PDB file of C-alpha atoms and ligand atoms in Angstrom:
ATOM      1  CA  MET A   1     -19.982  -6.833  20.085  1.00 42.00           C
ATOM      2  CA  THR A   2     -17.154  -5.200  21.975  1.00 62.00           C
ATOM      3  CA  ASP A   3     -14.349  -7.725  22.265  1.00 94.00           C
ATOM      4  CA  LEU A   4     -12.076  -7.072  19.290  1.00 97.00           C
ATOM      5  CA  GLN A   5     -10.821 -10.648  19.042  1.00 98.00           C
ATOM      6  CA  ASP A   6     -14.478 -11.761  18.765  1.00 98.00           C
ATOM      7  CA  VAL A   7     -15.022  -9.230  15.972  1.00 98.00           C
ATOM      8  CA  VAL A   8     -11.935 -10.363  14.061  1.00 98.00           C
ATOM      9  CA  ASP A   9     -12.895 -14.014  14.514  1.00 98.00           C
ATOM     10  CA  SER A  10     -16.483 -13.383  13.409  1.00 98.00           C
ATOM     11  CA  VAL A  11     -15.328 -11.539  10.258  1.00 98.00           C
ATOM     12  CA  TYR A  12     -12.971 -14.376   9.362  1.00 98.00           C
ATOM     13  CA  HIS A  13     -15.605 -17.003  10.074  1.00 98.00           C
ATOM     14  CA  ASP A  14     -18.349 -15.250   8.067  1.00 98.00           C
ATOM     15  CA  LEU A  15     -16.120 -15.040   4.993  1.00 98.00           C
ATOM     16  CA  ALA A  16     -14.348 -18.368   5.254  1.00 98.00           C
ATOM     17  CA  ASP A  17     -16.674 -19.993   2.675  1.00 98.00           C
ATOM     18  CA  ARG A  18     -15.560 -17.456   0.097  1.00 98.00           C
ATOM     19  CA  ILE A  19     -11.803 -18.007   0.424  1.00 98.00           C
ATOM     20  CA  GLY A  20     -10.326 -18.325  -3.076  1.00 97.00           C
ATOM     21  CA  GLU A  21     -12.756 -15.874  -4.784  1.00 97.00           C
ATOM     22  CA  GLY A  22     -11.318 -13.245  -7.137  1.00 97.00           C
ATOM     23  CA  LYS A  23      -8.556 -13.250  -9.722  1.00 97.00           C
ATOM     24  CA  LEU A  24      -4.808 -13.401  -9.119  1.00 98.00           C
ATOM     25  CA  ALA A  25      -2.653 -10.542 -10.469  1.00 97.00           C
ATOM     26  CA  ASP A  26      -1.295 -12.737 -13.253  1.00 94.00           C
ATOM     27  CA  TYR A  27       0.216  -9.834 -15.186  1.00 95.00           C
ATOM     28  CA  ILE A  28       3.110 -10.282 -12.742  1.00 96.00           C
ATOM     29  CA  PRO A  29       3.986 -13.920 -13.498  1.00 97.00           C
ATOM     30  CA  GLU A  30       5.383 -14.666 -10.027  1.00 97.00           C
ATOM     31  CA  LEU A  31       2.116 -13.488  -8.391  1.00 97.00           C
ATOM     32  CA  ALA A  32       0.160 -15.914 -10.561  1.00 97.00           C
ATOM     33  CA  THR A  33       1.863 -18.803  -8.740  1.00 97.00           C
ATOM     34  CA  ILE A  34       0.379 -17.906  -5.317  1.00 97.00           C
ATOM     35  CA  ASP A  35      -2.157 -20.251  -3.720  1.00 98.00           C
ATOM     36  CA  PRO A  36      -5.404 -18.182  -3.893  1.00 98.00           C
ATOM     37  CA  LYS A  37      -6.939 -20.051  -0.941  1.00 98.00           C
ATOM     38  CA  GLN A  38      -5.390 -17.883   1.756  1.00 98.00           C
ATOM     39  CA  PHE A  39      -6.972 -15.246   3.972  1.00 98.00           C
ATOM     40  CA  GLY A  40      -5.522 -13.390   6.947  1.00 98.00           C
ATOM     41  CA  ILE A  41      -6.552 -10.519   9.201  1.00 98.00           C
ATOM     42  CA  ALA A  42      -4.416  -8.680  11.794  1.00 98.00           C
ATOM     43  CA  LEU A  43      -5.545  -5.703  13.823  1.00 98.00           C
ATOM     44  CA  VAL A  44      -3.152  -3.808  16.126  1.00 97.00           C
ATOM     45  CA  THR A  45      -4.687  -1.269  18.474  1.00 97.00           C
ATOM     46  CA  THR A  46      -2.848   1.965  19.369  1.00 96.00           C
ATOM     47  CA  ASP A  47      -1.712   0.391  22.659  1.00 94.00           C
ATOM     48  CA  GLY A  48      -0.011  -2.398  20.671  1.00 94.00           C
ATOM     49  CA  THR A  49      -2.487  -5.225  21.333  1.00 96.00           C
ATOM     50  CA  VAL A  50      -2.740  -7.637  18.402  1.00 97.00           C
ATOM     51  CA  HIS A  51      -5.896  -9.461  17.289  1.00 98.00           C
ATOM     52  CA  ALA A  52      -5.491 -11.859  14.391  1.00 98.00           C
ATOM     53  CA  ALA A  53      -7.252 -14.623  12.474  1.00 98.00           C
ATOM     54  CA  GLY A  54      -6.444 -16.971   9.573  1.00 98.00           C
ATOM     55  CA  ASP A  55      -3.163 -16.646   7.669  1.00 98.00           C
ATOM     56  CA  ALA A  56      -2.049 -13.522   9.558  1.00 98.00           C
ATOM     57  CA  GLU A  57       1.533 -14.755   9.860  1.00 98.00           C
ATOM     58  CA  THR A  58       2.092 -15.678   6.195  1.00 98.00           C
ATOM     59  CA  SER A  59       4.276 -13.291   4.173  1.00 98.00           C
ATOM     60  CA  PHE A  60       2.855 -11.920   0.962  1.00 98.00           C
ATOM     61  CA  SER A  61       3.922  -9.351  -1.629  1.00 98.00           C
ATOM     62  CA  ILE A  62       2.806  -5.970  -0.300  1.00 98.00           C
ATOM     63  CA  GLN A  63       3.036  -4.367  -3.765  1.00 98.00           C
ATOM     64  CA  SER A  64       1.376  -0.926  -3.821  1.00 98.00           C
ATOM     65  CA  ILE A  65       0.892  -0.816  -0.060  1.00 98.00           C
ATOM     66  CA  SER A  66       4.632   0.004  -0.006  1.00 98.00           C
ATOM     67  CA  LYS A  67       3.708   3.340  -1.641  1.00 98.00           C
ATOM     68  CA  VAL A  68       2.414   4.582   1.728  1.00 98.00           C
ATOM     69  CA  PHE A  69       5.867   4.092   3.199  1.00 98.00           C
ATOM     70  CA  THR A  70       7.777   5.598   0.248  1.00 98.00           C
ATOM     71  CA  LEU A  71       5.419   8.593   0.312  1.00 98.00           C
ATOM     72  CA  THR A  72       6.187   9.043   3.998  1.00 98.00           C
ATOM     73  CA  LEU A  73       9.946   8.919   3.277  1.00 98.00           C
ATOM     74  CA  ALA A  74       9.700  11.327   0.341  1.00 98.00           C
ATOM     75  CA  LEU A  75       7.665  13.855   2.401  1.00 98.00           C
ATOM     76  CA  GLY A  76      10.364  13.560   5.054  1.00 98.00           C
ATOM     77  CA  LYS A  77      13.001  14.438   2.468  1.00 97.00           C
ATOM     78  CA  ILE A  78      11.434  17.298   0.513  1.00 98.00           C
ATOM     79  CA  GLY A  79       8.186  18.109   2.368  1.00 97.00           C
ATOM     80  CA  ASP A  80       5.590  20.033   0.404  1.00 97.00           C
ATOM     81  CA  GLY A  81       8.046  20.304  -2.514  1.00 97.00           C
ATOM     82  CA  LEU A  82       6.705  16.866  -3.461  1.00 98.00           C
ATOM     83  CA  TRP A  83       3.436  18.422  -4.607  1.00 98.00           C
ATOM     84  CA  LYS A  84       5.219  20.188  -7.469  1.00 98.00           C
ATOM     85  CA  ARG A  85       5.978  16.737  -8.856  1.00 98.00           C
ATOM     86  CA  VAL A  86       2.835  14.757  -7.920  1.00 98.00           C
ATOM     87  CA  GLY A  87      -0.805  15.788  -7.402  1.00 98.00           C
ATOM     88  CA  ARG A  88      -3.216  15.023  -4.579  1.00 97.00           C
ATOM     89  CA  GLU A  89      -6.377  14.203  -6.499  1.00 96.00           C
ATOM     90  CA  PRO A  90      -8.025  10.830  -7.132  1.00 96.00           C
ATOM     91  CA  SER A  91      -7.341   9.694 -10.677  1.00 93.00           C
ATOM     92  CA  GLY A  92     -10.598   7.857 -11.443  1.00 89.00           C
ATOM     93  CA  ASN A  93      -8.420   5.609 -13.569  1.00 90.00           C
ATOM     94  CA  ALA A  94      -6.690   2.243 -13.202  1.00 88.00           C
ATOM     95  CA  PHE A  95      -3.439   2.137 -11.206  1.00 90.00           C
ATOM     96  CA  ASN A  96      -1.343   1.642 -14.320  1.00 90.00           C
ATOM     97  CA  SER A  97      -3.177   4.080 -16.612  1.00 90.00           C
ATOM     98  CA  ILE A  98      -1.185   6.458 -18.818  1.00 91.00           C
ATOM     99  CA  VAL A  99      -4.031   8.608 -20.198  1.00 92.00           C
ATOM    100  CA  GLN A 100      -3.901  11.551 -17.801  1.00 91.00           C
ATOM    101  CA  LEU A 101      -0.151  11.751 -17.851  1.00 93.00           C
ATOM    102  CA  GLU A 102       0.033  13.353 -21.299  1.00 91.00           C
ATOM    103  CA  GLN A 103      -2.819  15.805 -20.679  1.00 91.00           C
ATOM    104  CA  GLU A 104      -1.317  16.815 -17.333  1.00 93.00           C
ATOM    105  CA  LYS A 105       2.210  17.172 -18.704  1.00 94.00           C
ATOM    106  CA  GLY A 106       3.893  14.297 -16.893  1.00 96.00           C
ATOM    107  CA  LYS A 107       2.582  15.214 -13.415  1.00 97.00           C
ATOM    108  CA  PRO A 108       0.815  12.147 -11.964  1.00 97.00           C
ATOM    109  CA  ARG A 109      -2.521  12.700 -10.221  1.00 97.00           C
ATOM    110  CA  ASN A 110      -1.453  11.269  -6.877  1.00 97.00           C
ATOM    111  CA  PRO A 111       1.394   9.328  -5.154  1.00 98.00           C
ATOM    112  CA  PHE A 112      -0.450   6.000  -5.165  1.00 97.00           C
ATOM    113  CA  ILE A 113      -1.059   5.376  -8.856  1.00 97.00           C
ATOM    114  CA  ASN A 114       1.988   3.746 -10.445  1.00 97.00           C
ATOM    115  CA  ALA A 115       3.172   6.948 -12.175  1.00 97.00           C
ATOM    116  CA  GLY A 116       2.972   8.882  -8.905  1.00 98.00           C
ATOM    117  CA  ALA A 117       4.837   6.207  -6.970  1.00 98.00           C
ATOM    118  CA  ILE A 118       7.545   6.135  -9.647  1.00 98.00           C
ATOM    119  CA  ALA A 119       8.001   9.918  -9.191  1.00 98.00           C
ATOM    120  CA  VAL A 120       8.147   9.333  -5.415  1.00 98.00           C
ATOM    121  CA  ALA A 121      10.836   6.653  -5.955  1.00 98.00           C
ATOM    122  CA  ASP A 122      12.818   9.254  -7.925  1.00 98.00           C
ATOM    123  CA  VAL A 123      12.664  11.558  -4.870  1.00 98.00           C
ATOM    124  CA  VAL A 124      13.783   8.763  -2.490  1.00 98.00           C
ATOM    125  CA  LEU A 125      16.642   7.962  -4.908  1.00 98.00           C
ATOM    126  CA  ALA A 126      18.174  11.476  -4.773  1.00 97.00           C
ATOM    127  CA  GLY A 127      21.740  11.373  -3.533  1.00 95.00           C
ATOM    128  CA  HIS A 128      21.823   7.579  -3.425  1.00 97.00           C
ATOM    129  CA  LEU A 129      22.654   4.559  -5.539  1.00 97.00           C
ATOM    130  CA  PRO A 130      19.531   2.494  -6.282  1.00 98.00           C
ATOM    131  CA  LYS A 131      20.556  -0.250  -3.844  1.00 97.00           C
ATOM    132  CA  GLU A 132      21.076   2.325  -1.087  1.00 98.00           C
ATOM    133  CA  ALA A 133      17.619   3.785  -1.673  1.00 98.00           C
ATOM    134  CA  ILE A 134      16.106   0.286  -1.634  1.00 98.00           C
ATOM    135  CA  GLY A 135      18.009  -0.421   1.604  1.00 98.00           C
ATOM    136  CA  GLU A 136      16.688   2.774   3.149  1.00 98.00           C
ATOM    137  CA  ILE A 137      13.074   1.831   2.331  1.00 98.00           C
ATOM    138  CA  VAL A 138      13.470  -1.716   3.736  1.00 98.00           C
ATOM    139  CA  GLN A 139      15.153  -0.356   6.876  1.00 98.00           C
ATOM    140  CA  PHE A 140      12.342   2.165   7.367  1.00 98.00           C
ATOM    141  CA  ILE A 141       9.691  -0.532   7.134  1.00 98.00           C
ATOM    142  CA  ARG A 142      11.643  -2.826   9.473  1.00 97.00           C
ATOM    143  CA  HIS A 143      11.872   0.032  11.931  1.00 96.00           C
ATOM    144  CA  LEU A 144       8.131   0.757  11.701  1.00 96.00           C
ATOM    145  CA  ALA A 145       7.208  -2.883  12.178  1.00 96.00           C
ATOM    146  CA  ASP A 146       9.939  -3.359  14.802  1.00 95.00           C
ATOM    147  CA  ASP A 147      10.946  -6.505  12.885  1.00 96.00           C
ATOM    148  CA  GLU A 148      14.363  -7.041  11.260  1.00 97.00           C
ATOM    149  CA  SER A 149      13.198 -10.158   9.397  1.00 98.00           C
ATOM    150  CA  ILE A 150      11.207  -8.205   6.782  1.00 98.00           C
ATOM    151  CA  ALA A 151      12.826  -8.570   3.332  1.00 98.00           C
ATOM    152  CA  ILE A 152      12.316  -8.284  -0.411  1.00 98.00           C
ATOM    153  CA  ASP A 153      11.032 -11.268  -2.345  1.00 98.00           C
ATOM    154  CA  HIS A 154      13.626 -11.287  -5.114  1.00 98.00           C
ATOM    155  CA  ASN A 155      11.595 -13.645  -7.321  1.00 98.00           C
ATOM    156  CA  VAL A 156       8.756 -11.094  -7.394  1.00 98.00           C
ATOM    157  CA  ALA A 157      11.189  -8.205  -8.026  1.00 98.00           C
ATOM    158  CA  ARG A 158      12.789 -10.122 -10.923  1.00 98.00           C
ATOM    159  CA  SER A 159       9.414 -11.104 -12.349  1.00 98.00           C
ATOM    160  CA  GLU A 160       8.248  -7.513 -12.409  1.00 97.00           C
ATOM    161  CA  THR A 161      11.530  -6.180 -13.759  1.00 97.00           C
ATOM    162  CA  GLN A 162      11.226  -8.616 -16.669  1.00 97.00           C
ATOM    163  CA  THR A 163       7.578  -7.859 -17.500  1.00 97.00           C
ATOM    164  CA  GLY A 164       6.856  -4.321 -16.228  1.00 96.00           C
ATOM    165  CA  TYR A 165       6.547  -2.777 -19.689  1.00 96.00           C
ATOM    166  CA  ARG A 166       3.751  -0.406 -18.716  1.00 96.00           C
ATOM    167  CA  ASN A 167       5.809   0.961 -15.829  1.00 97.00           C
ATOM    168  CA  VAL A 168       8.739   1.427 -18.214  1.00 98.00           C
ATOM    169  CA  ALA A 169       6.402   3.400 -20.467  1.00 97.00           C
ATOM    170  CA  LEU A 170       5.090   5.547 -17.581  1.00 97.00           C
ATOM    171  CA  ALA A 171       8.598   6.285 -16.351  1.00 98.00           C
ATOM    172  CA  ASN A 172       9.884   7.210 -19.833  1.00 97.00           C
ATOM    173  CA  PHE A 173       6.872   9.450 -20.356  1.00 95.00           C
ATOM    174  CA  MET A 174       7.592  11.312 -17.116  1.00 97.00           C
ATOM    175  CA  ARG A 175      11.293  11.549 -17.921  1.00 97.00           C
ATOM    176  CA  ALA A 176      10.354  13.134 -21.260  1.00 97.00           C
ATOM    177  CA  PHE A 177       8.405  15.792 -19.343  1.00 97.00           C
ATOM    178  CA  GLY A 178      11.340  16.404 -17.018  1.00 97.00           C
ATOM    179  CA  ASN A 179       9.594  14.856 -13.986  1.00 97.00           C
ATOM    180  CA  LEU A 180      12.283  12.231 -13.275  1.00 98.00           C
ATOM    181  CA  ASN A 181      15.805  13.275 -12.332  1.00 98.00           C
ATOM    182  CA  HIS A 182      17.451   9.881 -12.520  1.00 98.00           C
ATOM    183  CA  PRO A 183      17.823   7.224 -15.234  1.00 98.00           C
ATOM    184  CA  VAL A 184      14.599   5.314 -15.787  1.00 98.00           C
ATOM    185  CA  GLU A 185      16.251   1.953 -14.987  1.00 98.00           C
ATOM    186  CA  HIS A 186      17.482   3.260 -11.634  1.00 98.00           C
ATOM    187  CA  VAL A 187      14.091   4.692 -10.634  1.00 98.00           C
ATOM    188  CA  LEU A 188      12.282   1.533 -11.693  1.00 98.00           C
ATOM    189  CA  GLY A 189      14.860  -0.580  -9.860  1.00 98.00           C
ATOM    190  CA  VAL A 190      13.831   1.207  -6.667  1.00 98.00           C
ATOM    191  CA  TYR A 191      10.106   1.003  -7.506  1.00 98.00           C
ATOM    192  CA  PHE A 192      10.037  -2.708  -8.427  1.00 98.00           C
ATOM    193  CA  HIS A 193      12.029  -3.664  -5.317  1.00 98.00           C
ATOM    194  CA  HIS A 194       9.877  -1.741  -2.857  1.00 98.00           C
ATOM    195  CA  CYS A 195       6.752  -3.252  -4.426  1.00 98.00           C
ATOM    196  CA  ALA A 196       8.324  -6.716  -3.898  1.00 98.00           C
ATOM    197  CA  ILE A 197       8.733  -6.364  -0.137  1.00 98.00           C
ATOM    198  CA  ALA A 198       7.093  -9.331   1.596  1.00 98.00           C
ATOM    199  CA  MET A 199       5.297  -8.977   4.928  1.00 98.00           C
ATOM    200  CA  SER A 200       2.641 -10.741   6.951  1.00 98.00           C
ATOM    201  CA  CYS A 201      -0.627  -9.099   7.994  1.00 98.00           C
ATOM    202  CA  ARG A 202       0.694  -8.784  11.531  1.00 98.00           C
ATOM    203  CA  GLN A 203       3.919  -7.067  10.395  1.00 98.00           C
ATOM    204  CA  LEU A 204       2.002  -4.752   8.079  1.00 98.00           C
ATOM    205  CA  ALA A 205      -0.515  -3.751  10.741  1.00 98.00           C
ATOM    206  CA  HIS A 206       2.410  -2.946  13.071  1.00 98.00           C
ATOM    207  CA  ALA A 207       4.126  -0.898  10.371  1.00 98.00           C
ATOM    208  CA  GLY A 208       0.977   1.172   9.757  1.00 98.00           C
ATOM    209  CA  LEU A 209       0.412   1.979  13.432  1.00 98.00           C
ATOM    210  CA  TYR A 210       1.939   5.480  13.168  1.00 98.00           C
ATOM    211  CA  LEU A 211      -0.930   6.483  10.907  1.00 98.00           C
ATOM    212  CA  ALA A 212      -3.446   5.406  13.553  1.00 98.00           C
ATOM    213  CA  SER A 213      -1.540   7.083  16.397  1.00 97.00           C
ATOM    214  CA  ALA A 214      -1.139  10.678  15.221  1.00 96.00           C
ATOM    215  CA  GLY A 215       2.279  10.004  13.704  1.00 98.00           C
ATOM    216  CA  ARG A 216       3.808   8.099  16.640  1.00 96.00           C
ATOM    217  CA  ASN A 217       4.663   4.439  16.635  1.00 92.00           C
ATOM    218  CA  PRO A 218       4.094   3.113  20.101  1.00 86.00           C
ATOM    219  CA  LEU A 219       6.048  -0.083  19.288  1.00 82.00           C
ATOM    220  CA  SER A 220       9.262   1.424  18.011  1.00 77.00           C
ATOM    221  CA  GLY A 221       8.821   4.188  20.596  1.00 76.00           C
ATOM    222  CA  GLY A 222       9.235   7.405  18.720  1.00 88.00           C
ATOM    223  CA  SER A 223       7.635   9.937  16.497  1.00 95.00           C
ATOM    224  CA  VAL A 224       7.597   8.936  12.817  1.00 97.00           C
ATOM    225  CA  VAL A 225       5.861  11.977  11.363  1.00 98.00           C
ATOM    226  CA  SER A 226       3.949  14.959  12.772  1.00 97.00           C
ATOM    227  CA  SER A 227       0.267  14.414  13.539  1.00 97.00           C
ATOM    228  CA  SER A 228      -0.726  16.756  10.681  1.00 98.00           C
ATOM    229  CA  ARG A 229       1.351  14.708   8.237  1.00 98.00           C
ATOM    230  CA  ALA A 230      -0.195  11.470   9.445  1.00 98.00           C
ATOM    231  CA  ARG A 231      -3.645  13.000   8.990  1.00 98.00           C
ATOM    232  CA  ARG A 232      -2.777  14.068   5.460  1.00 98.00           C
ATOM    233  CA  ILE A 233      -1.379  10.693   4.474  1.00 98.00           C
ATOM    234  CA  ASN A 234      -4.642   9.180   5.758  1.00 98.00           C
ATOM    235  CA  ALA A 235      -6.576  11.666   3.624  1.00 98.00           C
ATOM    236  CA  LEU A 236      -4.644  10.598   0.546  1.00 98.00           C
ATOM    237  CA  MET A 237      -5.243   6.949   1.351  1.00 98.00           C
ATOM    238  CA  LEU A 238      -8.969   7.584   1.705  1.00 98.00           C
ATOM    239  CA  MET A 239      -9.228   9.474  -1.602  1.00 97.00           C
ATOM    240  CA  CYS A 240      -6.709   7.598  -3.724  1.00 97.00           C
ATOM    241  CA  GLY A 241      -5.667   4.347  -2.014  1.00 97.00           C
ATOM    242  CA  HIS A 242      -7.906   2.071  -4.063  1.00 96.00           C
ATOM    243  CA  TYR A 243      -7.484   3.745  -7.481  1.00 93.00           C
ATOM    244  CA  ASP A 244     -10.754   3.845  -9.434  1.00 93.00           C
ATOM    245  CA  GLY A 245     -12.296   1.800  -6.608  1.00 95.00           C
ATOM    246  CA  SER A 246     -11.558   4.455  -3.977  1.00 96.00           C
ATOM    247  CA  GLY A 247     -15.098   5.866  -3.924  1.00 96.00           C
ATOM    248  CA  ASP A 248     -16.592   2.431  -3.463  1.00 96.00           C
ATOM    249  CA  PHE A 249     -14.113   1.586  -0.671  1.00 97.00           C
ATOM    250  CA  ALA A 250     -14.919   4.847   1.135  1.00 97.00           C
ATOM    251  CA  TYR A 251     -18.643   4.152   0.740  1.00 97.00           C
ATOM    252  CA  ARG A 252     -18.447   0.566   1.949  1.00 97.00           C
ATOM    253  CA  VAL A 253     -15.664   0.756   4.547  1.00 98.00           C
ATOM    254  CA  GLY A 254     -15.183   4.433   5.391  1.00 98.00           C
ATOM    255  CA  LEU A 255     -11.541   4.135   6.467  1.00 98.00           C
ATOM    256  CA  PRO A 256      -8.299   5.311   4.835  1.00 98.00           C
ATOM    257  CA  GLY A 257      -6.918   2.265   3.055  1.00 98.00           C
ATOM    258  CA  LYS A 258      -4.177   1.248   0.663  1.00 98.00           C
ATOM    259  CA  SER A 259      -4.400  -1.862  -1.476  1.00 98.00           C
ATOM    260  CA  GLY A 260      -1.817  -3.839  -3.421  1.00 98.00           C
ATOM    261  CA  VAL A 261      -2.165  -6.348  -6.245  1.00 98.00           C
ATOM    262  CA  GLY A 262      -0.635  -9.000  -3.983  1.00 98.00           C
ATOM    263  CA  GLY A 263      -4.080  -8.998  -2.315  1.00 98.00           C
ATOM    264  CA  GLY A 264      -3.208  -7.044   0.797  1.00 98.00           C
ATOM    265  CA  ILE A 265      -4.955  -3.956   2.185  1.00 98.00           C
ATOM    266  CA  LEU A 266      -3.717  -1.706   5.008  1.00 98.00           C
ATOM    267  CA  ALA A 267      -6.584   0.229   6.634  1.00 98.00           C
ATOM    268  CA  ILE A 268      -6.335   2.862   9.327  1.00 98.00           C
ATOM    269  CA  ALA A 269      -8.902   3.609  12.014  1.00 98.00           C
ATOM    270  CA  PRO A 270      -7.426   6.880  13.346  1.00 98.00           C
ATOM    271  CA  GLY A 271      -6.960   6.866  17.107  1.00 97.00           C
ATOM    272  CA  LYS A 272      -8.018   3.215  17.253  1.00 97.00           C
ATOM    273  CA  ALA A 273      -6.124   0.663  15.215  1.00 98.00           C
ATOM    274  CA  SER A 274      -4.080  -0.288  12.183  1.00 98.00           C
ATOM    275  CA  ILE A 275      -5.574  -3.236  10.272  1.00 98.00           C
ATOM    276  CA  ALA A 276      -4.045  -5.439   7.595  1.00 99.00           C
ATOM    277  CA  VAL A 277      -6.028  -7.986   5.593  1.00 98.00           C
ATOM    278  CA  TRP A 278      -4.826 -10.303   2.873  1.00 98.00           C
ATOM    279  CA  SER A 279      -6.375 -12.644   0.354  1.00 98.00           C
ATOM    280  CA  PRO A 280      -4.773 -12.899  -3.110  1.00 98.00           C
ATOM    281  CA  GLY A 281      -7.926 -12.910  -5.278  1.00 98.00           C
ATOM    282  CA  LEU A 282      -8.645  -9.433  -6.687  1.00 97.00           C
ATOM    283  CA  ASN A 283     -11.773  -7.609  -7.856  1.00 95.00           C
ATOM    284  CA  GLU A 284     -12.057  -5.777 -11.205  1.00 92.00           C
ATOM    285  CA  ASN A 285     -10.161  -2.742  -9.845  1.00 90.00           C
ATOM    286  CA  GLY A 286      -7.175  -4.805  -8.709  1.00 92.00           C
ATOM    287  CA  ASN A 287      -8.110  -4.640  -5.019  1.00 95.00           C
ATOM    288  CA  SER A 288      -8.419  -7.709  -2.766  1.00 97.00           C
ATOM    289  CA  LEU A 289     -11.973  -9.007  -3.085  1.00 98.00           C
ATOM    290  CA  LEU A 290     -12.169 -10.792   0.257  1.00 98.00           C
ATOM    291  CA  GLY A 291      -9.980  -8.213   1.936  1.00 98.00           C
ATOM    292  CA  SER A 292     -12.405  -5.415   1.011  1.00 98.00           C
ATOM    293  CA  ALA A 293     -15.347  -7.540   2.204  1.00 98.00           C
ATOM    294  CA  ALA A 294     -13.526  -8.249   5.483  1.00 98.00           C
ATOM    295  CA  LEU A 295     -12.858  -4.537   6.099  1.00 98.00           C
ATOM    296  CA  GLU A 296     -16.483  -3.704   5.325  1.00 98.00           C
ATOM    297  CA  LEU A 297     -17.689  -6.160   7.952  1.00 98.00           C
ATOM    298  CA  LEU A 298     -15.021  -5.065  10.416  1.00 98.00           C
ATOM    299  CA  ALA A 299     -15.946  -1.398  10.024  1.00 98.00           C
ATOM    300  CA  GLN A 300     -19.627  -2.236  10.521  1.00 97.00           C
ATOM    301  CA  ARG A 301     -19.007  -4.369  13.602  1.00 97.00           C
ATOM    302  CA  THR A 302     -16.594  -1.945  15.290  1.00 97.00           C
ATOM    303  CA  GLY A 303     -18.398   1.264  14.203  1.00 96.00           C
ATOM    304  CA  TRP A 304     -14.983   2.644  13.217  1.00 96.00           C
ATOM    305  CA  SER A 305     -15.790   4.482   9.965  1.00 95.00           C
ATOM    306  CA  VAL A 306     -14.255   7.959   9.939  1.00 96.00           C
ATOM    307  CA  PHE A 307     -17.706   9.187   8.914  1.00 95.00           C
ATOM    308  CA  GLY A 308     -19.292   8.142  12.220  1.00 90.00           C
ATOM    309  CA  GLN A 309     -21.164   5.032  13.235  1.00 82.00           C
TER     310      GLN A 309
HETATM  311  N1  LIG B   1      -1.658  -1.874  -7.601  1.00 96.47           N
HETATM  312  C1  LIG B   1      -0.485  -2.431  -7.411  1.00 96.47           C
HETATM  313  O1  LIG B   1      -0.202  -3.060  -6.404  1.00 96.47           O
HETATM  314  C2  LIG B   1       0.475  -2.335  -8.570  1.00 96.47           C
HETATM  315  C3  LIG B   1       1.927  -2.466  -8.170  1.00 96.47           C
HETATM  316  C4  LIG B   1       2.715  -3.264  -9.163  1.00 96.47           C
HETATM  317  N2  LIG B   1       4.070  -3.376  -8.656  1.00 96.47           N
HETATM  318  C5  LIG B   1       2.727  -2.569 -10.508  1.00 96.47           C
HETATM  319  O2  LIG B   1       3.559  -1.731 -10.740  1.00 96.47           O
HETATM  320  O3  LIG B   1       1.921  -2.850 -11.342  1.00 96.47           O
END
């Protein structure tokens, strides 16, 4: 099968019977109110052509997928200095685990587990008020997606601020080790708000295009990062983007990917396309169940795994 729209349609069609499978991320009360029977796919090729199916225009909470964009901003600010604060190794633990943080003296394993993303938020916050840092992140994502309508879902941000006790614990732990430079409430304000950004699959696939195009975003026109930085962000997504499910995702899909507990996944086929899938039901690792299945079929049918056909 060569026509990409046919591939996207066939993936949607073959999984349509399973829409609604998986478990909502009910530890964030606002996410427990989402209708689980939704499923969207959007694929944007490096020349900007869009192929979509299902609920590809419906906004959802991008949650941890936002960590790809905050990592990109933090690397832009302090470059390799970031790696003094955050590691580059898979954690083999759940996204909100605290166990390694004590053994490794407050240095999170990677920028995609919650602790690592909280340290990244601290870097983005430097020299700003929290609302300025949040504004910078939203503006960056709007620029990448070439879409000014992208915004924060304030109900989700409030819900997480009220119930994010584990993140408060992680942040305090890092602050005790001297790995946060700003007050915990400020850093978490930035973190909770960037996790609460709402986007559709189509917007998200657009925003990720720089990672598929050697650091350039053909839609917004310019260079976002160098090609070597894009390659490295992809490497981190491949190794760490699905937490303790990263090995399984690499085995089944073979593409750099970043999941979020809102049920979205951004996957990158370098040189070919940026792909966003969304279905709110999660598997046991907190990754979209149908979204992972969709990417597995898509990778099979396009032959796009980074490990060869
Ligand atoms: N894996 C995720 O998407 C987790 C992000 C969520 N905001 C949290 O901190 O728990």
